[in-house]
Tab-separated table of C-alpha atoms in Angstrom:
chain	number	residue	atom	x	y	z
H	18	MET	CA	-10.136	0.826	-16.780
H	19	PRO	CA	-8.705	-2.733	-16.557
H	20	ARG	CA	-6.908	-2.108	-19.817
H	21	ALA	CA	-5.118	0.937	-18.349
H	22	ALA	CA	-4.092	-1.102	-15.300
H	23	ALA	CA	-2.730	-3.831	-17.560
H	24	ILE	CA	-0.719	-1.295	-19.547
H	25	LEU	CA	0.761	0.291	-16.402
H	26	MET	CA	1.509	-2.977	-14.588
H	27	PRO	CA	5.026	-3.454	-16.065
H	28	VAL	CA	5.906	0.151	-15.171
H	29	LEU	CA	4.680	-0.338	-11.601
H	30	PHE	CA	6.613	-3.590	-11.325
H	31	VAL	CA	9.864	-1.927	-12.401
H	32	MET	CA	9.273	0.958	-9.991
H	33	ASP	CA	8.718	-1.489	-7.112
H	34	ALA	CA	11.802	-3.509	-8.019
H	35	LEU	CA	13.982	-0.394	-8.135
H	36	GLY	CA	12.568	0.843	-4.831
H	37	ILE	CA	13.243	-2.479	-3.132
H	38	ALA	CA	16.775	-2.597	-4.530
H	39	ASP	CA	17.500	0.946	-3.363
H	40	PHE	CA	16.143	0.617	0.179
H	41	ARG	CA	17.213	-2.977	0.826
H	42	LYS	CA	20.196	-1.859	2.903
H	43	ASP	CA	17.921	0.195	5.215
H	44	LEU	CA	15.636	-2.712	6.124
H	45	ASP	CA	14.404	-2.638	9.722
H	46	LYS	CA	13.429	-6.239	10.460
H	47	ARG	CA	11.857	-5.394	13.817
H	48	LEU	CA	9.555	-2.843	12.190
H	49	LEU	CA	8.738	-5.284	9.394
H	50	ARG	CA	7.801	-8.007	11.914
H	51	PHE	CA	5.527	-5.503	13.650
H	52	MET	CA	3.844	-4.193	10.500
H	53	LEU	CA	3.440	-7.364	8.423
H	54	PRO	CA	0.631	-9.006	10.470
H	55	ILE	CA	-1.284	-5.718	10.607
H	56	VAL	CA	-0.926	-5.169	6.873
H	57	LEU	CA	-2.015	-8.727	6.045
H	58	CYS	CA	-5.023	-8.420	8.353
H	59	CYS	CA	-6.061	-5.129	6.739
H	60	ILE	CA	-5.671	-6.593	3.255
H	61	LEU	CA	-7.870	-9.528	4.242
H	62	ILE	CA	-10.549	-7.262	5.747
H	63	GLY	CA	-10.448	-4.968	2.700
H	64	THR	CA	-10.765	-7.926	0.355
H	65	MET	CA	-13.786	-9.283	2.218
H	66	LEU	CA	-15.522	-5.886	2.422
H	67	PHE	CA	-14.742	-4.670	-1.105
H	68	LYS	CA	-17.917	-6.028	-2.663
H	69	TYR	CA	-20.028	-4.088	-0.132
H	70	LEU	CA	-18.380	-0.688	-0.668
H	71	ASP	CA	-19.470	1.845	-3.246
H	72	ALA	CA	-17.094	4.043	-5.240
H	73	GLN	CA	-17.636	7.170	-3.124
H	74	LEU	CA	-16.702	5.355	0.069
H	75	CYS	CA	-13.550	3.948	-1.572
H	76	LYS	CA	-12.562	7.483	-2.578
H	77	LEU	CA	-13.123	8.637	1.000
H	78	PHE	CA	-10.901	5.856	2.365
H	79	GLY	CA	-8.211	6.735	-0.169
H	80	ALA	CA	-8.334	10.415	0.773
H	81	LEU	CA	-8.098	9.543	4.469
H	82	ALA	CA	-5.130	7.262	3.830
H	83	LEU	CA	-3.284	9.914	1.843
H	84	GLY	CA	-4.115	12.548	4.440
H	85	SER	CA	-2.760	10.398	7.229
H	86	LEU	CA	0.570	10.019	5.415
H	87	ALA	CA	1.227	13.741	5.788
H	88	GLY	CA	1.171	13.455	9.570
H	89	VAL	CA	3.372	10.384	10.025
H	90	ASP	CA	6.606	12.247	10.690
H	91	GLY	CA	5.704	15.814	9.814
H	92	HIS	CA	6.656	15.549	6.156
H	93	ALA	CA	4.280	15.367	3.225
H	94	TYR	CA	5.055	12.485	0.896
């Protein structure tokens, strides 16, 4: 699995760079200031708890996250 991630990393990097370049003009700084501390806190908590989670629970969290995206503004992403 790490080998597949290493192969896809350049593709993901280019996709992120193109996405940032495309949506740079639509940046909402107030929303970013609101979301950034929450995101960093969640990343920190996830990093600390990762070694205690099993694969099934990670899949459940992923499914819940994807499911919640569909209800953000009524559109499925």
